[in-house]
PDB file of C-alpha atoms in Angstrom:
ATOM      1  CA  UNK D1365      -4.349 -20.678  -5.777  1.00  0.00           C
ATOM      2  CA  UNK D1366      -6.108 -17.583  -7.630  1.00  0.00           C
ATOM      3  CA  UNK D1367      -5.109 -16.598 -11.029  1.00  0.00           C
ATOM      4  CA  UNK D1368      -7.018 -14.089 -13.164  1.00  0.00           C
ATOM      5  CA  UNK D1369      -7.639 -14.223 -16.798  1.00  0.00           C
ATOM      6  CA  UNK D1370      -8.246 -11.173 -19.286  1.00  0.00           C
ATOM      7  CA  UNK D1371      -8.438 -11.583 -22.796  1.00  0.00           C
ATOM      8  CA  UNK D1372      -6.764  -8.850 -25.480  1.00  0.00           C
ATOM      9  CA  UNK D1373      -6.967 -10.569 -28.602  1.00  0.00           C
ATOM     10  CA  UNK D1374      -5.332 -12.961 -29.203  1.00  0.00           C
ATOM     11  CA  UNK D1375      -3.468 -13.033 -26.409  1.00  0.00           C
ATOM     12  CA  UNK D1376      -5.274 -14.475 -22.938  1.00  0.00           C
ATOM     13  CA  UNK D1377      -3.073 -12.970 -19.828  1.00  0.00           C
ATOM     14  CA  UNK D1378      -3.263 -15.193 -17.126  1.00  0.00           C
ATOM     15  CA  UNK D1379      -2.090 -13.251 -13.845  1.00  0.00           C
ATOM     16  CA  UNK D1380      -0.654 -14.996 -10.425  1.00  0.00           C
ATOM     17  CA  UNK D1381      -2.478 -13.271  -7.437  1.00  0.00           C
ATOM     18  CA  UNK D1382       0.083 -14.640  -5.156  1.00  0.00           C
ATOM     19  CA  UNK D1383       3.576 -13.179  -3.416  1.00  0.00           C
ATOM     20  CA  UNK D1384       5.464 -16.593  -4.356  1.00  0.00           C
ATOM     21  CA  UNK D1385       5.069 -19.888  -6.327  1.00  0.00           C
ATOM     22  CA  UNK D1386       6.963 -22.513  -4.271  1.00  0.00           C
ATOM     23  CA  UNK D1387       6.505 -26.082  -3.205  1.00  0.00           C
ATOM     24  CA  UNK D1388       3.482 -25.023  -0.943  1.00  0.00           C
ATOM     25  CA  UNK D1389       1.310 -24.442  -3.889  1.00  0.00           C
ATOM     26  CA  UNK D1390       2.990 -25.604  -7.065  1.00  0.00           C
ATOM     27  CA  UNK D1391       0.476 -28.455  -7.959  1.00  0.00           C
ATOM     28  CA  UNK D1392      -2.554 -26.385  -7.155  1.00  0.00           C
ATOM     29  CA  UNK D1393      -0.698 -23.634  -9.547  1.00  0.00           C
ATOM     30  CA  UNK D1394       0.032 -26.686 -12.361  1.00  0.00           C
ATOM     31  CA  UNK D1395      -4.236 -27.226 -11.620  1.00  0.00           C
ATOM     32  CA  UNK D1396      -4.923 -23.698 -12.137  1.00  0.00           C
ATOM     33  CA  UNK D1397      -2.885 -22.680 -15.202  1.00  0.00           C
ATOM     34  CA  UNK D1398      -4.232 -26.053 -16.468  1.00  0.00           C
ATOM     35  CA  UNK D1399      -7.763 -25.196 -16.317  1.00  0.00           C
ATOM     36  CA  UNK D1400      -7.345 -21.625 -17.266  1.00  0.00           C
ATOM     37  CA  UNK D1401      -6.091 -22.713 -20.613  1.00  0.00           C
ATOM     38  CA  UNK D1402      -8.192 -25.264 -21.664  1.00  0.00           C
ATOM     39  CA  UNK D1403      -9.910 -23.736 -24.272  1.00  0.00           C
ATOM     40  CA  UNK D1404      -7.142 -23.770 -25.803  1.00  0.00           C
ATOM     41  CA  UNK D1405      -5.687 -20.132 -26.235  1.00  0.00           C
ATOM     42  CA  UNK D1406      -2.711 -19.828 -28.825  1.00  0.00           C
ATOM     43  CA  UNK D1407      -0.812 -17.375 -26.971  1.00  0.00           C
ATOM     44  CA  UNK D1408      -1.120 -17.172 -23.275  1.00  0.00           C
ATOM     45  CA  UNK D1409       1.077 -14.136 -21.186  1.00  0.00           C
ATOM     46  CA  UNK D1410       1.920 -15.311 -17.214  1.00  0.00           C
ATOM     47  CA  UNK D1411       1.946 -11.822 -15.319  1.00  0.00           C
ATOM     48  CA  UNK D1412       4.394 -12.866 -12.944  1.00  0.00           C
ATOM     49  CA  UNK D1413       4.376  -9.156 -11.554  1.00  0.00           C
ATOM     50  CA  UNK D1414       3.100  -9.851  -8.190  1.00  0.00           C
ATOM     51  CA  UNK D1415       5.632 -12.597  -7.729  1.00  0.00           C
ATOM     52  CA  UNK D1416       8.820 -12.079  -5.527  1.00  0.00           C
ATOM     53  CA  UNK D1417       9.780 -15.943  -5.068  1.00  0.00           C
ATOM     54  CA  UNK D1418       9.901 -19.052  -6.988  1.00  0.00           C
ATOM     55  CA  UNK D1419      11.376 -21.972  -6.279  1.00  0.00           C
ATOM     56  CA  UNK D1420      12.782 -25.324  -8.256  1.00  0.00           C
ATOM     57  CA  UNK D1421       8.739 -26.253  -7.811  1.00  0.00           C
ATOM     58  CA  UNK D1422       7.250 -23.181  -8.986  1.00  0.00           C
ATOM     59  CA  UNK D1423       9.870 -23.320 -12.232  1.00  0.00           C
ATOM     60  CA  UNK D1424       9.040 -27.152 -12.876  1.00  0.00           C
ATOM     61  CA  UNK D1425       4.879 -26.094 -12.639  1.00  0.00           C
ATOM     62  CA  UNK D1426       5.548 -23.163 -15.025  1.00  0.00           C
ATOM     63  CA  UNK D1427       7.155 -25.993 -17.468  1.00  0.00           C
ATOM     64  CA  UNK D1428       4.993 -28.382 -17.197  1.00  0.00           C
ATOM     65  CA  UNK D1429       2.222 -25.437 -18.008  1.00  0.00           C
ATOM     66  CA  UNK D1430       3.596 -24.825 -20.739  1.00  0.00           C
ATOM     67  CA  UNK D1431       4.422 -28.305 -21.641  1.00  0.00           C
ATOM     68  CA  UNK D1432       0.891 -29.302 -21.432  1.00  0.00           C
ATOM     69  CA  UNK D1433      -0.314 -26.506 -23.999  1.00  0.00           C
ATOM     70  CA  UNK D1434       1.238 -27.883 -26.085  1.00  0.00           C
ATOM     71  CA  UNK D1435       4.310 -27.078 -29.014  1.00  0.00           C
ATOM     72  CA  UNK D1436       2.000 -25.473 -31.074  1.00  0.00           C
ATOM     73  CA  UNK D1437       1.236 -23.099 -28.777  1.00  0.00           C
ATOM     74  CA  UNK D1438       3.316 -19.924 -26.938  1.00  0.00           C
ATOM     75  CA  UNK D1439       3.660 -19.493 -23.178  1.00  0.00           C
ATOM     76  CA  UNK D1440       5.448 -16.221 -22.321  1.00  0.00           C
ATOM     77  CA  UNK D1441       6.426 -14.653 -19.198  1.00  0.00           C
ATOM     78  CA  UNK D1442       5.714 -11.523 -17.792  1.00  0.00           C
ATOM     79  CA  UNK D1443       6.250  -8.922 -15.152  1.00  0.00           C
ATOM     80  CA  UNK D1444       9.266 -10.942 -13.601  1.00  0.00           C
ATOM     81  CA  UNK D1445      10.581  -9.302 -10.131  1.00  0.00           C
ATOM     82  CA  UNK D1446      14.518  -9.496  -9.925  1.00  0.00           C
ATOM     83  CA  UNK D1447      14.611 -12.563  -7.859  1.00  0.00           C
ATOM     84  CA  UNK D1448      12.558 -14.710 -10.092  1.00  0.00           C
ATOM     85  CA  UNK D1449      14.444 -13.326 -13.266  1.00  0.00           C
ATOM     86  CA  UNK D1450      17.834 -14.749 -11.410  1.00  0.00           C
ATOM     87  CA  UNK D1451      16.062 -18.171 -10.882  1.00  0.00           C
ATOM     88  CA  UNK D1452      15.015 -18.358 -14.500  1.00  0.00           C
ATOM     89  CA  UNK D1453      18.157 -17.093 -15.576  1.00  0.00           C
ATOM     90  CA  UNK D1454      20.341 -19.507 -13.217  1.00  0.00           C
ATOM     91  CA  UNK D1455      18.309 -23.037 -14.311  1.00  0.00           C
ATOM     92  CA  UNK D1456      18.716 -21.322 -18.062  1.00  0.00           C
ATOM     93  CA  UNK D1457      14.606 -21.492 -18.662  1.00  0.00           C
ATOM     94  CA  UNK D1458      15.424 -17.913 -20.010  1.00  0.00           C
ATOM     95  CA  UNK D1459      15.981 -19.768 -22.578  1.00  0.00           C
ATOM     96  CA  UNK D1460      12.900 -21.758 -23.486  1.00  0.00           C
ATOM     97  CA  UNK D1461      10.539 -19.174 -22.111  1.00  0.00           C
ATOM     98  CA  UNK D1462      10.457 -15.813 -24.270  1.00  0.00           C
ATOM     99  CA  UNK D1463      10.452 -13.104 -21.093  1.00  0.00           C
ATOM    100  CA  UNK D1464       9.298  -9.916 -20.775  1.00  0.00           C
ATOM    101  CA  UNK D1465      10.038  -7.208 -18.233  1.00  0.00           C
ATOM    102  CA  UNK D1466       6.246  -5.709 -18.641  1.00  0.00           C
ATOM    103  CA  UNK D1467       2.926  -6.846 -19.143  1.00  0.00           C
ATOM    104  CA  UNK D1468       2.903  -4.229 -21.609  1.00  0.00           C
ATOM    105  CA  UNK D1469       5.964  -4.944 -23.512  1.00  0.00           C
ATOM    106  CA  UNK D1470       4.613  -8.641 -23.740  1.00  0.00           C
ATOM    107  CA  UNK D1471       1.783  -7.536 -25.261  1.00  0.00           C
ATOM    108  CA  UNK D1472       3.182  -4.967 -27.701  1.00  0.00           C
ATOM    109  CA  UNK D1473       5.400  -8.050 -29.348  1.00  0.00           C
ATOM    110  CA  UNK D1474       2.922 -10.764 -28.926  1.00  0.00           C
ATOM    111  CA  UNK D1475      -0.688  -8.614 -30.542  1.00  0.00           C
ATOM    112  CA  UNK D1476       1.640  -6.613 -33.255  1.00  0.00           C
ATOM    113  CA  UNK D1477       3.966  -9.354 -34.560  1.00  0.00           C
ATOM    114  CA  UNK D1478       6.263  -8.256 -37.285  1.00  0.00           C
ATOM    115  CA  UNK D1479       5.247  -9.080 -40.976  1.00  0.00           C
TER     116      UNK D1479
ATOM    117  CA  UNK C 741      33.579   2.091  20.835  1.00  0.00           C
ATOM    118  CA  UNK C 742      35.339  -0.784  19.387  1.00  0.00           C
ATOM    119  CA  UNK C 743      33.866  -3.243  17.527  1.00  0.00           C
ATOM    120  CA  UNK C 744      34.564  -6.679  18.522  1.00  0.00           C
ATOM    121  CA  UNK C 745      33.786 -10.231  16.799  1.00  0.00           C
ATOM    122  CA  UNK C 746      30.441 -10.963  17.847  1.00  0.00           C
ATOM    123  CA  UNK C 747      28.656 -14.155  17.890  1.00  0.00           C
ATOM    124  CA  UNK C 748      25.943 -14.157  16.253  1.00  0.00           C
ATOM    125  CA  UNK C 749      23.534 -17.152  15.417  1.00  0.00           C
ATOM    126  CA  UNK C 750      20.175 -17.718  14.505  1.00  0.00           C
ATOM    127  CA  UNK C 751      19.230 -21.249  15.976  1.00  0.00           C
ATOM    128  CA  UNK C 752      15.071 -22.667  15.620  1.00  0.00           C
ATOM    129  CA  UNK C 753      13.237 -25.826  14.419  1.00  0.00           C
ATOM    130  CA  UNK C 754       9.860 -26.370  12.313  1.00  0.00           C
ATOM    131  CA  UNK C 755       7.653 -28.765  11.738  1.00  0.00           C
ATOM    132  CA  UNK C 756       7.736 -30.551   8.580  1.00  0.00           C
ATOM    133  CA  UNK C 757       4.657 -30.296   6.307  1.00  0.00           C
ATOM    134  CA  UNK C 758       3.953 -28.031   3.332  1.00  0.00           C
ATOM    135  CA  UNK C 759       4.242 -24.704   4.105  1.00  0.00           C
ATOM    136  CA  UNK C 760       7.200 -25.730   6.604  1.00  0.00           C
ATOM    137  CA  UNK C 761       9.732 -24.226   4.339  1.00  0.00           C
ATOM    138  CA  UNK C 762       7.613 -21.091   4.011  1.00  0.00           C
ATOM    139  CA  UNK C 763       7.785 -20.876   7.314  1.00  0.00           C
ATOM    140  CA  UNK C 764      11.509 -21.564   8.081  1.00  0.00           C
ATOM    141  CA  UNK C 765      12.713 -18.927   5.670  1.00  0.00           C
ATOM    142  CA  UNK C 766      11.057 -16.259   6.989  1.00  0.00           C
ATOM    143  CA  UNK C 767      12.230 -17.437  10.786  1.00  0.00           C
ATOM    144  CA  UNK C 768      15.563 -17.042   8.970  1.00  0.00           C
ATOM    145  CA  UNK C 769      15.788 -14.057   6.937  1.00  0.00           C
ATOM    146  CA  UNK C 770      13.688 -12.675  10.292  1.00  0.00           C
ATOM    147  CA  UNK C 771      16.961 -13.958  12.977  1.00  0.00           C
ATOM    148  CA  UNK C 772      19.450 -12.381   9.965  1.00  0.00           C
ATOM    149  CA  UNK C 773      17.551  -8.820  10.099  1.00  0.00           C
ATOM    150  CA  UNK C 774      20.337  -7.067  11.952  1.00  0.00           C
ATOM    151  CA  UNK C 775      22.632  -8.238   8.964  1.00  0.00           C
ATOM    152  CA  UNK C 776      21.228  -6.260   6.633  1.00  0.00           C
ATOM    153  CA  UNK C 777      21.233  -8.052   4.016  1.00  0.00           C
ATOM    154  CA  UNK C 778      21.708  -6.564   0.299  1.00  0.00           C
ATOM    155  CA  UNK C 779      19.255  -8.198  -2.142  1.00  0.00           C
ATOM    156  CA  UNK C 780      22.232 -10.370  -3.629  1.00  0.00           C
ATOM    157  CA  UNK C 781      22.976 -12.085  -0.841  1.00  0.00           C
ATOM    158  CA  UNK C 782      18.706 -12.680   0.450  1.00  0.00           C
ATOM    159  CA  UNK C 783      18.514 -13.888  -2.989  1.00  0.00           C
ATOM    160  CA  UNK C 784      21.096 -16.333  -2.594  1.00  0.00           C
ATOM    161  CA  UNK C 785      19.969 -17.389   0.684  1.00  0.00           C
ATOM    162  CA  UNK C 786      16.283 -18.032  -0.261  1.00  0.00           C
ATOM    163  CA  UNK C 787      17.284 -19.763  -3.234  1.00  0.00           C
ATOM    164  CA  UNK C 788      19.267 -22.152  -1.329  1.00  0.00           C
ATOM    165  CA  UNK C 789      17.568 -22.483   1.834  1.00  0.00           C
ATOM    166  CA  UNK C 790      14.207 -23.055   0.021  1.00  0.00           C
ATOM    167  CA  UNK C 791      15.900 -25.916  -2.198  1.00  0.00           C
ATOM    168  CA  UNK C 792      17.078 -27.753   1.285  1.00  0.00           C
ATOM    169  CA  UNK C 793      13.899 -26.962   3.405  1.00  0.00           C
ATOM    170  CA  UNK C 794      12.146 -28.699   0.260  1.00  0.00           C
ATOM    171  CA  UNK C 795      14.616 -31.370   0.152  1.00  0.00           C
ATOM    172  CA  UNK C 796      14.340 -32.468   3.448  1.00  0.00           C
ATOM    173  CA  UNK C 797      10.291 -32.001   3.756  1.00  0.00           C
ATOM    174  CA  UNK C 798       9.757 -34.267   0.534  1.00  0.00           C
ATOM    175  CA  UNK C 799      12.017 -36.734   0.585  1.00  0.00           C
ATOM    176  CA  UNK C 800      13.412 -36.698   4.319  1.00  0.00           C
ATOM    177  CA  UNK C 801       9.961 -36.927   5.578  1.00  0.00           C
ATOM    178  CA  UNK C 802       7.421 -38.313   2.518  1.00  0.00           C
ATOM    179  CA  UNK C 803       4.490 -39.566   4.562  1.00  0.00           C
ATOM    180  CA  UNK C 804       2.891 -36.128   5.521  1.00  0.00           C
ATOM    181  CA  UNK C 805       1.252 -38.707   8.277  1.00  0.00           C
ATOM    182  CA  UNK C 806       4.832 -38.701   9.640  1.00  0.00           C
ATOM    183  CA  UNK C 807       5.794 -34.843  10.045  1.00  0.00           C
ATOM    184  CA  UNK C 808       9.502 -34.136  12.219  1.00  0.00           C
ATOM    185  CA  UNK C 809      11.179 -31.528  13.029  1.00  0.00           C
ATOM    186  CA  UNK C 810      13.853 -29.836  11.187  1.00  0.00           C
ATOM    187  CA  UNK C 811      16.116 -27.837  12.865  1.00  0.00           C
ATOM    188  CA  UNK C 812      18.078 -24.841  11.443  1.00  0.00           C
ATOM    189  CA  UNK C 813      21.684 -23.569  12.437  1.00  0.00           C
ATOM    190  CA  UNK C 814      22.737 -20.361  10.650  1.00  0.00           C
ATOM    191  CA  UNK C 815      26.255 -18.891  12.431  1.00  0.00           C
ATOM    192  CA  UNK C 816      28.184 -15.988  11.345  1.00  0.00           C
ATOM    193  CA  UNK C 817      31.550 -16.878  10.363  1.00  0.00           C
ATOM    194  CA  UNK C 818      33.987 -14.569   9.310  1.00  0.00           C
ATOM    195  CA  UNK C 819      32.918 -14.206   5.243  1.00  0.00           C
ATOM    196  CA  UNK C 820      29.376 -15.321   5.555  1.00  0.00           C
ATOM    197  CA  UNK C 821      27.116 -17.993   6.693  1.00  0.00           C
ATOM    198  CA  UNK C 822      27.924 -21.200   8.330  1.00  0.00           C
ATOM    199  CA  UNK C 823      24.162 -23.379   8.029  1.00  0.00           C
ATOM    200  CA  UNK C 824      23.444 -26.751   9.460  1.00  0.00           C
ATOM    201  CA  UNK C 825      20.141 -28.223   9.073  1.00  0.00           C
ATOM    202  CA  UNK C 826      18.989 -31.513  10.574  1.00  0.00           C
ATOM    203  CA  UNK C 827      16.551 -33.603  10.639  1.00  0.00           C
ATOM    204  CA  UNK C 828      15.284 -37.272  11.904  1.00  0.00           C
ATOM    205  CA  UNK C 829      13.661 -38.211   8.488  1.00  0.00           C
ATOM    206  CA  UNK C 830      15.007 -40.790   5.595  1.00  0.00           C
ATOM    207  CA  UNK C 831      18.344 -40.990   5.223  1.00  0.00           C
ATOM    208  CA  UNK C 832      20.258 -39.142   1.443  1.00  0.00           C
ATOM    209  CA  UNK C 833      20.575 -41.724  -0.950  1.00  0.00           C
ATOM    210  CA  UNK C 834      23.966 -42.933  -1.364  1.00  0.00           C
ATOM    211  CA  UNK C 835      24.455 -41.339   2.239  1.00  0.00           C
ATOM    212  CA  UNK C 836      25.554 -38.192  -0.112  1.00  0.00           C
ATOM    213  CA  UNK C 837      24.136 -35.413  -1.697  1.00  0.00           C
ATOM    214  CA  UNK C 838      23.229 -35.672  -5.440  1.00  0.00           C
ATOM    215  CA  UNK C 839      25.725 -33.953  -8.122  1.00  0.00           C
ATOM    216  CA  UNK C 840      23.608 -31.278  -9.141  1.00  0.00           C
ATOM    217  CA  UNK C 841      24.384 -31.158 -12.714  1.00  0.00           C
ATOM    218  CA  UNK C 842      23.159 -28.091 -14.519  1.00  0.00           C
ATOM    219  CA  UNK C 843      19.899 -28.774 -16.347  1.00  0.00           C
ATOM    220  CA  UNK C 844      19.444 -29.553 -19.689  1.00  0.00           C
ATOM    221  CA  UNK C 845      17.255 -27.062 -21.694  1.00  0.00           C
ATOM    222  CA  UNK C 846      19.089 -28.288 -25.354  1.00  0.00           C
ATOM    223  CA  UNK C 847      16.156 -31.414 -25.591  1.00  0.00           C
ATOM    224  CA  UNK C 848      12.846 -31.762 -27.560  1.00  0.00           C
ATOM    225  CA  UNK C 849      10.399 -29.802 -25.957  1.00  0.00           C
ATOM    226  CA  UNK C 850       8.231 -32.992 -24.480  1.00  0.00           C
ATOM    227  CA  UNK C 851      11.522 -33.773 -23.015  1.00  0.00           C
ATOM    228  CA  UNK C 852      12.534 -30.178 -20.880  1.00  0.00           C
ATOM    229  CA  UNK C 853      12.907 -30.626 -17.618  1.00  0.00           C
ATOM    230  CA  UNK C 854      10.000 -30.498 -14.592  1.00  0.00           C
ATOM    231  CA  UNK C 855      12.580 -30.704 -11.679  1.00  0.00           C
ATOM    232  CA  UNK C 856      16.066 -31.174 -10.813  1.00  0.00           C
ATOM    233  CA  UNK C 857      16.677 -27.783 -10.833  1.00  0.00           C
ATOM    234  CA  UNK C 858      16.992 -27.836  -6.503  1.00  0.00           C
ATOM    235  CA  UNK C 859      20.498 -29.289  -6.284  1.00  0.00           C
ATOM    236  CA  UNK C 860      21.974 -27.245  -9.205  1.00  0.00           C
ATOM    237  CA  UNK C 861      20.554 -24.086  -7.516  1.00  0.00           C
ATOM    238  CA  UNK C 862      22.345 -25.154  -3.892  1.00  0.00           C
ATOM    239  CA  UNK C 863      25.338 -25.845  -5.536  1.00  0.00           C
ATOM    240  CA  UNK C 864      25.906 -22.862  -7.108  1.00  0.00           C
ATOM    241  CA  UNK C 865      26.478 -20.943  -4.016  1.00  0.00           C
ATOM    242  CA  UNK C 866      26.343 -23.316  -0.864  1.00  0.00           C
ATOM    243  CA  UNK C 867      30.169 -24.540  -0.361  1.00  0.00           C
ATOM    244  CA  UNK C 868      31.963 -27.172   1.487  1.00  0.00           C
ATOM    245  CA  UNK C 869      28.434 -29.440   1.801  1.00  0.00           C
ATOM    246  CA  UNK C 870      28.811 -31.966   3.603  1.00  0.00           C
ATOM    247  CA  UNK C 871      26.257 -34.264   4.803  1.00  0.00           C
ATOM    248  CA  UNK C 872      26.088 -36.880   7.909  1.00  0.00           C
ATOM    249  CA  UNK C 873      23.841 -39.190   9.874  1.00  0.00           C
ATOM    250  CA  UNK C 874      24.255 -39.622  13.035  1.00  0.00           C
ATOM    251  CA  UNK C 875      22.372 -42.485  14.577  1.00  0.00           C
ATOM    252  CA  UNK C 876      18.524 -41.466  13.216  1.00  0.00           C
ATOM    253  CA  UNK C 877      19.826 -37.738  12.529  1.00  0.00           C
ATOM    254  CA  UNK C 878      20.423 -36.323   9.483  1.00  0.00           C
ATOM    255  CA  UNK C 879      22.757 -33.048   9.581  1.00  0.00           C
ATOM    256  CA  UNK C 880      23.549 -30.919   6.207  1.00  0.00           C
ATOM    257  CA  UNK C 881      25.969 -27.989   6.738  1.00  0.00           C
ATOM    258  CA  UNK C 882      27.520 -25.787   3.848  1.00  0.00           C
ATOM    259  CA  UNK C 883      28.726 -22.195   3.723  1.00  0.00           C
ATOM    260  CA  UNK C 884      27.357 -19.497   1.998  1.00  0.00           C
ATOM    261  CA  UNK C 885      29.155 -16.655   1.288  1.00  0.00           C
ATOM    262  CA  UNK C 886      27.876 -13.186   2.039  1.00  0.00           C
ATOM    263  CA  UNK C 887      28.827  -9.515   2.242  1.00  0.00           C
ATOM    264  CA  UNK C 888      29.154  -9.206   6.267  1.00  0.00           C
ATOM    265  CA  UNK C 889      28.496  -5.588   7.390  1.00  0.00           C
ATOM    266  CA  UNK C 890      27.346  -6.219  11.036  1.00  0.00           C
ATOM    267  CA  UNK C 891      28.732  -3.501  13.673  1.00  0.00           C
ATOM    268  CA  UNK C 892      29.129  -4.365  16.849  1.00  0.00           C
TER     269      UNK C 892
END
């Protein structure tokens, strides 16, 4: 699986080059996001823009992601089509995830926190 | 022109293997194309359809040695979808489906959940599961309500 990294500081944005994240490819995603944030990134944005399907395997690979960056650190969510905002919304990981309906508005909160 | 009931069913099999339920939802949202689905309802049925196809290609058939097929049953019923899915794989656990409780997101954070998010999703819009095998055959069949507009 392809992701794609950009870094605006200090955020690294970590983009999904693929139409869904579902059983097919959910360990090779787990792999990916893995590597991707090794060095060790505080906040790291998932474009999820290009995504129009998850699945209970996608979801437990985004957790785990996050999971293995550790509590210290922020995963958010980006870009989410409709149907993969339900799914988060249905299991409730809206609520451990902070999501964002833009790339853009992600990175408005994220680089500019308040004082 | 009247319209009259018509029969309409979408009936194929797949091989199991990873990208089988890939594969056997878009045979199935392909066979439901003159439905016209609104996004609700595709929604519901990928969500759910994906869950089972997983289901059964995981833990029906775990030695990817070992692939079967997995046959899929969608009829129109009156208010939406009557599916059956079998397979010759393992046998449920408990010869029943699992609860499906909701998952719990209130935990530490080492502790939030990785999986068991399949059965919750199913159950929140497949109805009347039921589950049966037959001999060596597994069959699961629920109903899954949808917004018919088909014209005859």
């Amino acid at each position: 699986m392809e992701l794609s990294t950009k870094t605006v500081d200090p955020v690294l944005i970590v983009s999904v080059n693929e139409d869904r994240i579902d059983a097919a490819v959910a360990i090779e995603f787990k792999d990916a996001m893995r590597a991707e944030t090794l060095d060790e990134p505080k906040i790291v944005v998932l474009d999820l823009s290009t995504v129009n399907f998850i699945d209970s395997s996608g979801l437990g690979a985004i957790v785990a992601s996050m999971k293995h960056m550790g509590q210290d650190r922020t995963l958010a969510l980006a870009g989410l089509t409709p149907t993969v905002d339900k799914v988060f919304r249905l299991t409730r990981m809206d609520t451990v995830f902070s999501l964002f309906a833009t790339l853009e508005g992600a990175l408005e909160a994220l680089c500019n926190p308040p004082a | 022109m009247s319209s009259q009931p018509v029969s309409f069913c979408v009936t194929f099999s797949v091989t199991s293997g990873v990208f089988a339920a890939r594969k056997a939802l878009a045979k199935l949202l392909d066979g439901l194309a003159p439905l016209q689905l609104d996004s609700e309802d595709a929604d519901s049925i990928k969500m759910v359809l994906a869950e089972v196809l997983n289901n059964i290609v995981e833990h029906g058939y775990p030695n990817p040695q070992e692939p079967g097929p997995i046959g899929v049953q969608c009829t129109l019923v009156g208010d939406g979808l009557d599916i059956a899915l079998t397979d010759t794989g393992e046998p449920m656990p408990n010869g029943e489906p699992p609860i499906g409780n909701a998952p719990n997101t209130n935990v530490q954070f080492a502790d939030l959940p990785e999986g068991g998010f399949g059965w919750f999703l199913i159950k929140m819009f497949a109805q009347n599961i039921t589950y049966k095998r037959t001999g060596s055959i597994n069959t699961l069949a629920f109903h899954l309500p949808i917004r018919v507009k088909i014209s005859a």
